[in-house]
mmCIF file of C-alpha atoms and ligand atoms in Angstrom:
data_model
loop_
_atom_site.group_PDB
_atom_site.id
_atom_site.type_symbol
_atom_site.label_atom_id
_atom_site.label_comp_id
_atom_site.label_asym_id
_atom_site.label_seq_id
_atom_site.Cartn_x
_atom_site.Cartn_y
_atom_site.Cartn_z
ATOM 1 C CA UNK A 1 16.825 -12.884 25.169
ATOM 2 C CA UNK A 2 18.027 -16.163 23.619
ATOM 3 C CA UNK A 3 21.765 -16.227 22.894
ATOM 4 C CA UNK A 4 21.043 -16.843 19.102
ATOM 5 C CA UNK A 5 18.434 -13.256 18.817
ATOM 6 C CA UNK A 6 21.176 -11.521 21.264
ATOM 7 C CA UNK A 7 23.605 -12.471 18.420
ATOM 8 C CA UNK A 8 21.543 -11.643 15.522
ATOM 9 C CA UNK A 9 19.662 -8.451 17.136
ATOM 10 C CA UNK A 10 22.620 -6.141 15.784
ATOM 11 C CA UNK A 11 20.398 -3.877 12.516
ATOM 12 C CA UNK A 12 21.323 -3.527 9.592
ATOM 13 C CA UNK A 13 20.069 -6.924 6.929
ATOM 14 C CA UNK A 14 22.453 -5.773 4.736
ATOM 15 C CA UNK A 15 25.326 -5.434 7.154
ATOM 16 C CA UNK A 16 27.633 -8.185 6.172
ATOM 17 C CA UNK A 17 29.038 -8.912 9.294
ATOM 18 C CA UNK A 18 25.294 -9.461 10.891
ATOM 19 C CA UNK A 19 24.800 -13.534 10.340
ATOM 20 C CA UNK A 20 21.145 -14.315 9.254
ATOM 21 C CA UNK A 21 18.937 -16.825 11.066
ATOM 22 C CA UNK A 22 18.638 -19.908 9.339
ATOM 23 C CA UNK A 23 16.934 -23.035 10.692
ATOM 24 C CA UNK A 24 18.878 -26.668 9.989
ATOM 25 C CA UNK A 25 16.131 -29.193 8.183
ATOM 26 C CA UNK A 26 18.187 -32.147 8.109
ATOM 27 C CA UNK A 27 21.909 -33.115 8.724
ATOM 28 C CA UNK A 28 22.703 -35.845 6.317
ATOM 29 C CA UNK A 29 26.219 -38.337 7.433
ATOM 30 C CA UNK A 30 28.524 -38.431 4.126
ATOM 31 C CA UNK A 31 31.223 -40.479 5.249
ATOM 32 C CA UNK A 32 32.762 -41.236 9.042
ATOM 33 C CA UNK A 33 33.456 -37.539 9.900
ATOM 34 C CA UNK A 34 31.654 -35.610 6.971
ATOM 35 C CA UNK A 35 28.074 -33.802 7.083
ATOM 36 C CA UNK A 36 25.689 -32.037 4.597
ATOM 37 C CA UNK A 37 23.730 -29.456 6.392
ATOM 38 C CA UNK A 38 20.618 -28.439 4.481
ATOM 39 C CA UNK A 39 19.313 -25.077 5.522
ATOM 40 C CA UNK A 40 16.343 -22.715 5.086
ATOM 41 C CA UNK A 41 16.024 -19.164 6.464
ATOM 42 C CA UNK A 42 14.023 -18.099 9.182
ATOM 43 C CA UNK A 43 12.188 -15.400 7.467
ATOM 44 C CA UNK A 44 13.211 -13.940 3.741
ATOM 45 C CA UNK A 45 14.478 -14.944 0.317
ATOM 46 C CA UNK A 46 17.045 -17.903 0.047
ATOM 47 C CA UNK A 47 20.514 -16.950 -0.630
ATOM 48 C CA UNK A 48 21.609 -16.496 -3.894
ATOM 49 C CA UNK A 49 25.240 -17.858 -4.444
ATOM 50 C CA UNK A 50 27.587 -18.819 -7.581
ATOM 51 C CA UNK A 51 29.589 -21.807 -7.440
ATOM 52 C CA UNK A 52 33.110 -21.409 -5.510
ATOM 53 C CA UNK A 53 31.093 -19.043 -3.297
ATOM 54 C CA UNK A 54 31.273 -19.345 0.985
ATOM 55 C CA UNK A 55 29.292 -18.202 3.873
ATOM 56 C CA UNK A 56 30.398 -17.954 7.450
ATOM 57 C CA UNK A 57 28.498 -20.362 9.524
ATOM 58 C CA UNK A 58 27.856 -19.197 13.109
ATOM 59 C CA UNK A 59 26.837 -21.762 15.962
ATOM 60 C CA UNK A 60 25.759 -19.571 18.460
ATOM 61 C CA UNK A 61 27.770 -19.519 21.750
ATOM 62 C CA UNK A 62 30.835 -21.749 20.098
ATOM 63 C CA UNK A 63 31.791 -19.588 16.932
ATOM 64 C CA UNK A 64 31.997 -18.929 13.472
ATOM 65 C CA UNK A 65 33.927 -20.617 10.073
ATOM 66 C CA UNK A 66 34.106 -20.541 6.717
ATOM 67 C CA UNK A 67 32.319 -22.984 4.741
ATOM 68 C CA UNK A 68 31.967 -23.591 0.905
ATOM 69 C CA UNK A 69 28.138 -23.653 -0.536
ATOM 70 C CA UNK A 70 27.845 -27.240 -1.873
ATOM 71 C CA UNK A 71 24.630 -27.372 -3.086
ATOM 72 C CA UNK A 72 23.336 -26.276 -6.639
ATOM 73 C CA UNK A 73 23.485 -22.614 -7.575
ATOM 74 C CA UNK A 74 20.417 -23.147 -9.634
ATOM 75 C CA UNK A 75 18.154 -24.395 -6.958
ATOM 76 C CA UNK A 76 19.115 -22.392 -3.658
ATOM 77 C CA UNK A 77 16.898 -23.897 -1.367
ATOM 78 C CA UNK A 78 18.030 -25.729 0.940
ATOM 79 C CA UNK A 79 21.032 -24.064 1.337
ATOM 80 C CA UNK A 80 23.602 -27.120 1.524
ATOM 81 C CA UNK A 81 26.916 -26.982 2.924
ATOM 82 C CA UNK A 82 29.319 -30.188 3.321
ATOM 83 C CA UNK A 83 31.737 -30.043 6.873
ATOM 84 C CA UNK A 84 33.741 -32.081 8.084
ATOM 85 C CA UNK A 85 34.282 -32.541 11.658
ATOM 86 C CA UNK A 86 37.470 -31.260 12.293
ATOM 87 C CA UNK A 87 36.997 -29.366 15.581
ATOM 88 C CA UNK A 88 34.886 -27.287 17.889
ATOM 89 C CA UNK A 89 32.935 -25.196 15.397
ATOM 90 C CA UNK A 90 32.276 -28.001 13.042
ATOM 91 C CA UNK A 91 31.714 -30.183 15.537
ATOM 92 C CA UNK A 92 28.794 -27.907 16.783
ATOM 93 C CA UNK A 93 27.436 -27.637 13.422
ATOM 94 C CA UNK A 94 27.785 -31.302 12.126
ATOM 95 C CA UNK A 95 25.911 -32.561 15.724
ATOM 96 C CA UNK A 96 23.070 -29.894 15.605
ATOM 97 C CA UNK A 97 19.855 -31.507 15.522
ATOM 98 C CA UNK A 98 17.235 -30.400 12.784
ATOM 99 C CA UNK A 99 15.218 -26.964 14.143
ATOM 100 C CA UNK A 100 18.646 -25.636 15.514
ATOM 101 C CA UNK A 101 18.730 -21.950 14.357
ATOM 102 C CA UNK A 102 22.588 -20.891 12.943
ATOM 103 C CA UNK A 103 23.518 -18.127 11.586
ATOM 104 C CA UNK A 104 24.893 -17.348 8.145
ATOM 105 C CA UNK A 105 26.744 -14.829 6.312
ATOM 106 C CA UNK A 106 27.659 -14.173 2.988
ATOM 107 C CA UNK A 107 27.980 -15.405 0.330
ATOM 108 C CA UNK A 108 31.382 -14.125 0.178
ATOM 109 C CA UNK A 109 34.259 -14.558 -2.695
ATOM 110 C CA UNK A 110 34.805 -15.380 -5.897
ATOM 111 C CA UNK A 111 33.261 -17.874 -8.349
ATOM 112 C CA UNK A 112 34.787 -20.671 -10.359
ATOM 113 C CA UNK A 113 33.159 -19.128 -13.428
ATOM 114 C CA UNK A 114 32.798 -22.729 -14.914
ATOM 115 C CA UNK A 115 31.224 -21.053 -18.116
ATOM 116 C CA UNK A 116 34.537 -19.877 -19.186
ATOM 117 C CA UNK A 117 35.302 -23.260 -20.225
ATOM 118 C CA UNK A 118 32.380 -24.092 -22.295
ATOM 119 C CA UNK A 119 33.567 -25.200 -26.061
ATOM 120 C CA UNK A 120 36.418 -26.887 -23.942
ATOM 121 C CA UNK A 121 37.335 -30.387 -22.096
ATOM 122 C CA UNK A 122 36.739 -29.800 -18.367
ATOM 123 C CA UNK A 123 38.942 -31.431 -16.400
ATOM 124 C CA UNK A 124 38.201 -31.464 -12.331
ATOM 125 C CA UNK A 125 40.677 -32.619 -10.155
ATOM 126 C CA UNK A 126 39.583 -32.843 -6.420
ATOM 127 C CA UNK A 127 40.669 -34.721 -2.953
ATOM 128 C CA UNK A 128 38.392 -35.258 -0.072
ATOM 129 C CA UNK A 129 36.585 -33.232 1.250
ATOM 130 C CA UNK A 130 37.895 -30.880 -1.698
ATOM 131 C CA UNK A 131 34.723 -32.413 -3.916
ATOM 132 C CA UNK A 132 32.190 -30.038 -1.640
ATOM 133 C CA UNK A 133 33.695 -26.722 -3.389
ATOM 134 C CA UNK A 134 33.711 -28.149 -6.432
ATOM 135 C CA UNK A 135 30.153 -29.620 -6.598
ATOM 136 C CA UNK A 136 28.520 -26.350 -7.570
ATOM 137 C CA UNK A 137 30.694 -26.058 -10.579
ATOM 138 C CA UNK A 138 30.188 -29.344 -11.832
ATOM 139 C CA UNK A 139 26.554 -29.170 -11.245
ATOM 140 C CA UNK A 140 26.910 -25.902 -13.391
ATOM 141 C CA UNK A 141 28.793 -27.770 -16.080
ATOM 142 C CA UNK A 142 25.819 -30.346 -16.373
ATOM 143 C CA UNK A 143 23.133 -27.962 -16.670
ATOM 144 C CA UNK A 144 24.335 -27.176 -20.012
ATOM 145 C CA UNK A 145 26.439 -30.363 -20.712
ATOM 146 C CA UNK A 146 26.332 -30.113 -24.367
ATOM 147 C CA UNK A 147 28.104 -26.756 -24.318
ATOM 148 C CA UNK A 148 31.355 -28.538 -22.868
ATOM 149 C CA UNK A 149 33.708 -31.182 -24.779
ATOM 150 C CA UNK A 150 34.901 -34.057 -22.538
ATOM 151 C CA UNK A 151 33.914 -33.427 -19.141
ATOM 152 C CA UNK A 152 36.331 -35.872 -16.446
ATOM 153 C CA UNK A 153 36.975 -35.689 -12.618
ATOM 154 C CA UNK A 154 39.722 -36.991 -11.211
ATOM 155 C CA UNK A 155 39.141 -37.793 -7.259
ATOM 156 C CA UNK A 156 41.259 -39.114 -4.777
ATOM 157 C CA UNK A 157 40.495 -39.835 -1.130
ATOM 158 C CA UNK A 158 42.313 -41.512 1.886
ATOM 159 C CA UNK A 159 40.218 -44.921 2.020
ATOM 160 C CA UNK A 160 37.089 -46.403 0.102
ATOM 161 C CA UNK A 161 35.453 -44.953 3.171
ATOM 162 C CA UNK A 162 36.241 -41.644 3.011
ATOM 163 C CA UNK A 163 34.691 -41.588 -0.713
ATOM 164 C CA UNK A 164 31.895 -38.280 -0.594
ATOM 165 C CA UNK A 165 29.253 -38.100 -2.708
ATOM 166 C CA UNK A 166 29.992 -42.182 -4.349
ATOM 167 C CA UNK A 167 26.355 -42.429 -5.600
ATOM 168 C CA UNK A 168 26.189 -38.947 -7.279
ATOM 169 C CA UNK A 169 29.615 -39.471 -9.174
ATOM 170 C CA UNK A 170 28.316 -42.564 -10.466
ATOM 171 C CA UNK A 171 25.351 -40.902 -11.700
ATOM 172 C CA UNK A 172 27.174 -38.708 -12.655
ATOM 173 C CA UNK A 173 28.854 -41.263 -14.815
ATOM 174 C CA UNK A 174 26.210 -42.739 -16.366
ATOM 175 C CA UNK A 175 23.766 -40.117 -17.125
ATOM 176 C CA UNK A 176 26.365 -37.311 -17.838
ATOM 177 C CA UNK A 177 28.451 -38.920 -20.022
ATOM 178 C CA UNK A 178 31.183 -37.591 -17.000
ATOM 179 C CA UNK A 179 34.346 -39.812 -17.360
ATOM 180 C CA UNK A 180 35.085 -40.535 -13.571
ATOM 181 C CA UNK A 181 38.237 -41.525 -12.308
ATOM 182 C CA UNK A 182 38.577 -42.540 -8.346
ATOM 183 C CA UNK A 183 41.076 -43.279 -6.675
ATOM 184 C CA UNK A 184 42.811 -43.815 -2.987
ATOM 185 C CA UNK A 185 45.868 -43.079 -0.610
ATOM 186 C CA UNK A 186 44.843 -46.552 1.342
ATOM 187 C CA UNK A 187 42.886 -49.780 1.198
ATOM 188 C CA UNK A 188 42.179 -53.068 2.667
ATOM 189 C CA UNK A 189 43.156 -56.133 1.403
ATOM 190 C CA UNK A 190 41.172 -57.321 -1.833
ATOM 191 C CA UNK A 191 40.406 -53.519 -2.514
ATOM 192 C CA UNK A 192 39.764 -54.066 -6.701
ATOM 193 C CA UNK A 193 39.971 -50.316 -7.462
ATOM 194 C CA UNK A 194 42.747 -47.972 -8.013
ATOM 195 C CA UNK A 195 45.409 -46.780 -5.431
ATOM 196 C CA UNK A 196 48.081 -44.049 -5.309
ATOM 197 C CA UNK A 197 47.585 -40.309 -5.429
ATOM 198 C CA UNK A 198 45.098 -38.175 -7.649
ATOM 199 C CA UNK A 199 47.892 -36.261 -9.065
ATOM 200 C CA UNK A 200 48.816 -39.141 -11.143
ATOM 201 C CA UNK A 201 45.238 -39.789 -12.718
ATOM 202 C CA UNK A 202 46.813 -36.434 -14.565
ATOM 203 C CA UNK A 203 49.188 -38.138 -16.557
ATOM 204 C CA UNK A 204 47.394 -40.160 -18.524
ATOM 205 C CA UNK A 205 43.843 -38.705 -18.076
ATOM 206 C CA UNK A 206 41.780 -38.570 -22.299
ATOM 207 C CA UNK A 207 41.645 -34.487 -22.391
ATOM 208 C CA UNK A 208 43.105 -32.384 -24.489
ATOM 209 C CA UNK A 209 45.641 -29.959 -23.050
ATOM 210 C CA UNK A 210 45.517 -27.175 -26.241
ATOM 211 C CA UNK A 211 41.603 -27.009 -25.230
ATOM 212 C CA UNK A 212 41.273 -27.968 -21.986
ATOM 213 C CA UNK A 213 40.633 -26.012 -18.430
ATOM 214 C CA UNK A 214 41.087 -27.913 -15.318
ATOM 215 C CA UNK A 215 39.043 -26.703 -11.897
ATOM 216 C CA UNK A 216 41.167 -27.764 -8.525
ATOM 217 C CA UNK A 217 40.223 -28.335 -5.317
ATOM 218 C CA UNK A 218 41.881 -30.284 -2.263
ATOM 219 C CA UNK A 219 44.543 -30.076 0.390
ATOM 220 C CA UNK A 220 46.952 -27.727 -0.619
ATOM 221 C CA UNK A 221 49.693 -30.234 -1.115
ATOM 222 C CA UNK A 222 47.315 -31.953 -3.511
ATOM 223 C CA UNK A 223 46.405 -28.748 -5.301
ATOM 224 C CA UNK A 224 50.222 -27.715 -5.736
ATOM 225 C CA UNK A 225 51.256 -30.605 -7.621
ATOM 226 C CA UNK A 226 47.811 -31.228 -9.181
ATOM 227 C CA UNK A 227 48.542 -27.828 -10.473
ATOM 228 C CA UNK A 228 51.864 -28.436 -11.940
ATOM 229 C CA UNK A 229 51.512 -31.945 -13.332
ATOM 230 C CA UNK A 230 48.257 -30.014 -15.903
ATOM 231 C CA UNK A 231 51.242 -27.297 -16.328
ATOM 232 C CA UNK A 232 53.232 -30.263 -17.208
ATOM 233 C CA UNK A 233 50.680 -31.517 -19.781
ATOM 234 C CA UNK A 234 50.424 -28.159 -21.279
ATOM 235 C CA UNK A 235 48.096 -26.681 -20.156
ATOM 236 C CA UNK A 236 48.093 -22.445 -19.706
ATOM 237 C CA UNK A 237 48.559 -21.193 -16.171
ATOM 238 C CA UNK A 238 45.373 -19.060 -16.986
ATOM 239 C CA UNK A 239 43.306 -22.538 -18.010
ATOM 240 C CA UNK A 240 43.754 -24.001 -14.078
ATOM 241 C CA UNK A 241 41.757 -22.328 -11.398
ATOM 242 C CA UNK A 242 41.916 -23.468 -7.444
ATOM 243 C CA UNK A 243 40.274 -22.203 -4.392
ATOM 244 C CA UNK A 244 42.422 -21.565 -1.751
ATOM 245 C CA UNK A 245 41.649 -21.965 1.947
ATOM 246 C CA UNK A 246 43.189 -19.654 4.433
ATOM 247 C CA UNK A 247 42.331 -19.229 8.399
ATOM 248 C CA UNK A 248 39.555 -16.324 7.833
ATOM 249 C CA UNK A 249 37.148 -14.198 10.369
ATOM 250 C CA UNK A 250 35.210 -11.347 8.911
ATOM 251 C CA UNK A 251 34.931 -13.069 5.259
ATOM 252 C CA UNK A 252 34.963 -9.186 3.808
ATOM 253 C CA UNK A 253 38.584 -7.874 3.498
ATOM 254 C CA UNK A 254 39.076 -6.325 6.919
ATOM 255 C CA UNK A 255 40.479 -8.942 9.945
ATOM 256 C CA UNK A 256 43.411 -9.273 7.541
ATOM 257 C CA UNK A 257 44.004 -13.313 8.700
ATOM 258 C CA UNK A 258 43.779 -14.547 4.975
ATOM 259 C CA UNK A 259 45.787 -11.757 3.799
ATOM 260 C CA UNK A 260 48.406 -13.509 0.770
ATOM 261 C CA UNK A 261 51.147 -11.366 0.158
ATOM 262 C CA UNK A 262 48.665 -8.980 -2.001
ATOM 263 C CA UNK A 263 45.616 -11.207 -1.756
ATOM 264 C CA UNK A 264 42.711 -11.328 0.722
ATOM 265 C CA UNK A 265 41.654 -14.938 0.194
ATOM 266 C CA UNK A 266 38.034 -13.992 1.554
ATOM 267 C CA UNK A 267 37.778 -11.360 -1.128
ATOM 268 C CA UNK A 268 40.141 -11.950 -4.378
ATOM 269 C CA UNK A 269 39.856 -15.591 -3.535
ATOM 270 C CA UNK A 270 38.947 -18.082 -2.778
ATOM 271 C CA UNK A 271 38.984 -18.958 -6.616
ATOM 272 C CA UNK A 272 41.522 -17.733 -8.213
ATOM 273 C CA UNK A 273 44.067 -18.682 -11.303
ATOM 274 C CA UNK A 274 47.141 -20.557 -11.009
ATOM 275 C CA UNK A 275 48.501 -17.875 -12.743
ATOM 276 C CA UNK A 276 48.255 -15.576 -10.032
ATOM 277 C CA UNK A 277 48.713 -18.340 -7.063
ATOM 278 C CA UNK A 278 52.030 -20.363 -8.586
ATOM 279 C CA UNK A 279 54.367 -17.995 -7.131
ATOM 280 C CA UNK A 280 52.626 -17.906 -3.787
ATOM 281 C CA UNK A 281 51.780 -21.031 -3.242
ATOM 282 C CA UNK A 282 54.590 -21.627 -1.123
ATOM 283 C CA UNK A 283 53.835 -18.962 1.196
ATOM 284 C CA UNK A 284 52.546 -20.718 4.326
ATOM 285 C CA UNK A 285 49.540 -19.080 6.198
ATOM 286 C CA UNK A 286 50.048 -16.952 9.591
HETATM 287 C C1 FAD B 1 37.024 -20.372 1.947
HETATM 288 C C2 FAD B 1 36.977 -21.616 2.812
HETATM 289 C C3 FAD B 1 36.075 -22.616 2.508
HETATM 290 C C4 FAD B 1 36.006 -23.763 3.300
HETATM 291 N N1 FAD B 1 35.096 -24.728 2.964
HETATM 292 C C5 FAD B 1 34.968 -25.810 3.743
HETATM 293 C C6 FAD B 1 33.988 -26.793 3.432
HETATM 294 O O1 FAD B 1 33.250 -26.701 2.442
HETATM 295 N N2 FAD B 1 33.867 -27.849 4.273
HETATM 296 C C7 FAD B 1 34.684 -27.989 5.388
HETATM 297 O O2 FAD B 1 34.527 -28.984 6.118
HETATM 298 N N3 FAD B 1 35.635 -27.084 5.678
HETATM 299 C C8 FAD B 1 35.791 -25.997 4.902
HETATM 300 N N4 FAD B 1 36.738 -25.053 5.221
HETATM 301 C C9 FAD B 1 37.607 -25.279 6.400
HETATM 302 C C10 FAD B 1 36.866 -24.896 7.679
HETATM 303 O O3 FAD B 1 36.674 -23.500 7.702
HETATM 304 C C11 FAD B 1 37.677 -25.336 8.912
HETATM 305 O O4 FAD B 1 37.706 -26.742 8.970
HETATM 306 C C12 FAD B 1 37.044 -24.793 10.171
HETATM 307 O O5 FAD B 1 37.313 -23.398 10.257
HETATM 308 C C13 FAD B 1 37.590 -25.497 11.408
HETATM 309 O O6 FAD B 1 37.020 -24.868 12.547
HETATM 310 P P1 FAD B 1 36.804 -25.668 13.912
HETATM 311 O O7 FAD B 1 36.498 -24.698 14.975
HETATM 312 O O8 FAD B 1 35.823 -26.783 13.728
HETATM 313 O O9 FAD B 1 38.209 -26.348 14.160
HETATM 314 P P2 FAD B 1 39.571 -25.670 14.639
HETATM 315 O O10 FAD B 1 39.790 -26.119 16.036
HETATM 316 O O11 FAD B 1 39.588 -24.203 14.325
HETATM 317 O O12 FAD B 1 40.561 -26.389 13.650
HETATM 318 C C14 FAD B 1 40.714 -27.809 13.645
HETATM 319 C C15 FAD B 1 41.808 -28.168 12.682
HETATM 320 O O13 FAD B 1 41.516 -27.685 11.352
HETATM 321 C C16 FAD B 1 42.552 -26.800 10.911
HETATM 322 N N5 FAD B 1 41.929 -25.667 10.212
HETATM 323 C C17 FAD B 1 41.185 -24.688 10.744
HETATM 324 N N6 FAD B 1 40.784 -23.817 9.828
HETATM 325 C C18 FAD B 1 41.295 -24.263 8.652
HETATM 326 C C19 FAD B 1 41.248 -23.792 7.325
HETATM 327 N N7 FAD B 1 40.616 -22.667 6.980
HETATM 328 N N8 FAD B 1 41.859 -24.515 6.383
HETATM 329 C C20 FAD B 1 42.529 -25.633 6.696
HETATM 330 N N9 FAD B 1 42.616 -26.138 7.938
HETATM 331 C C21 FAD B 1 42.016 -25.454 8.900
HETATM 332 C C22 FAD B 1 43.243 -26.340 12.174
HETATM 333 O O14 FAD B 1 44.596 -26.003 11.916
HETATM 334 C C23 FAD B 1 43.157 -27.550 13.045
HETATM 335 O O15 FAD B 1 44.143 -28.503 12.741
HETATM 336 C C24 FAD B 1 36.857 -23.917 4.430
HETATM 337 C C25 FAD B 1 37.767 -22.897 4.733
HETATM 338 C C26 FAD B 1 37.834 -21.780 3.932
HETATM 339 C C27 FAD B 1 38.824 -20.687 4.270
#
């Protein structure tokens, strides 16, 4: 028996911790060290997932991690998830070539609910790799674009040539009526757009605070003061949701390793309000 069906052969389809088969149909190269994976099952249904939603990827014989669904909640198949390269699992996954079987579980966790801002500005504020989470919810926001007031993201990343998904913000841009704001931590010489940090796109960003909601998603650091300059601006703790990312194994409540004081990221999380995360936020992980 192949590793990957001695893996899978467990019963139970509805068992959540029993990964599905799923065959890769293309790896797509974002930037230097970032990957889209598109995915279709073996044999059944796509998955079904809401924005802010995560599966745990399995590369058979190397492990398992948690990965956000980037792709469009409205059009499931492929299954698309953005990774960056960051070590053993993701490197598996990132250098798989297409026909590689993986397994996948889920989807697991909460949803940015993006709906619960319609009538409202939207204001997403993202970093890096942080856009992959997000994309879902904006993709959500644009389905019904006329149900929203301004719409703007705010995105930072290291260099020019760490910038993920450039050609679909500036679609984005000009077919969305989306104002996007870019900018970065480095650049070469002659670099003509903006540098410094996301956070301070906040400041002076068009929204309006009495009627906005503001979606978050980055490195923590980012998210934490991202968080409290929209405070600063005015808006309600209940108006800024963020997804949190915690070391996690079983994805359903049990292993514990994402526990949060109260919280189970993999279950309460990993969107939640900043409401509920401001005094915890400072709480580093196990
Ligand atoms: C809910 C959730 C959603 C996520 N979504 C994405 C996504 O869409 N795309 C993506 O590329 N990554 C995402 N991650 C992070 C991803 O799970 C880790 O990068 C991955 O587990 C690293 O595994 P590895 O074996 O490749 O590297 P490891 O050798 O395990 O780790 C390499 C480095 O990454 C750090 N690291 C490991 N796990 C995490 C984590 N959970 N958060 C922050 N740093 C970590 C380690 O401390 C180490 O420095 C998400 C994590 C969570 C919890």
């Amino acid at each position: 028996m192949s590793t990957a069906a001695a893996e899978t052969r467990i019963a139970g389809a509805d068992d959540p911790m029993v990964p599905r088969r799923y065959a890769i149909t293309r790896v797509r190269q974002d930037t230097r060290d970032t990957f889209t994976l598109l995915l279709d099952p073996v044999d059944g249904d796509p998955l079904t997932f809401k924005a802010g939603q995560f599966t745990m990827l399995h590369a058979f014989g190397v492990g398992e991690v948690p990965i956000s669904i980037s792709g469009d909640p409205r059009n499931p198949a492929p299954l698309e998830h953005t990774i960056r390269n960051v070590g053993a699992v993701t490197r598996a996954l990132v250098n798989a070539h297409p026909g590689t079987e993986i397994g996948v579980r889920g989807p697991f966790g909460t949803s940015w609910d993006a709906a619960d801002a319609a009538g409202h500005d939207v204001v997403f504020v993202t970093g890096g790799i942080g856009l992959a989470p997000l994309r879902p919810a904006i993709l959500d926001v644009l389905a019904e674009r006329d149900r929203y007031g301004k719409v703007l993201l705010l995105y930072g990343s290291r260099t020019p040539d760490d910038i993920l998904y450039g050609d679909e913000m500036r679609r984005w841009a000009d077919l969305n009526d989306v104002n996007v704001q870019m900018t970065v931590d480095n650049a070469p010489y002659g670099y003509q757009g903006k540098v410094g940090f996301v956070t301070e796109l906040i400041t002076r960003a068009g929204f309006d605070p009495r009627r906005a909601w503001a979606f978050v998603c980055g490195p923590e650091v980012m998210m934490r003061s991202a968080a409290s300059a929209l405070a600063g601006r005015g808006l309600p703790a209940h108006r800024i949701r963020l997804s949190m990312e915690r070391s996690m194994k079983c994805g359903i409540g049990l292993c514990g390793h994402c526990q949060l004081r109260d919280l189970f990221i993999c279950v309460d999380g990993p969107v939640l309000d900043y409401a509920r995360l401001e005094p915890l936020m400072n709480v580093r992980e196990l």
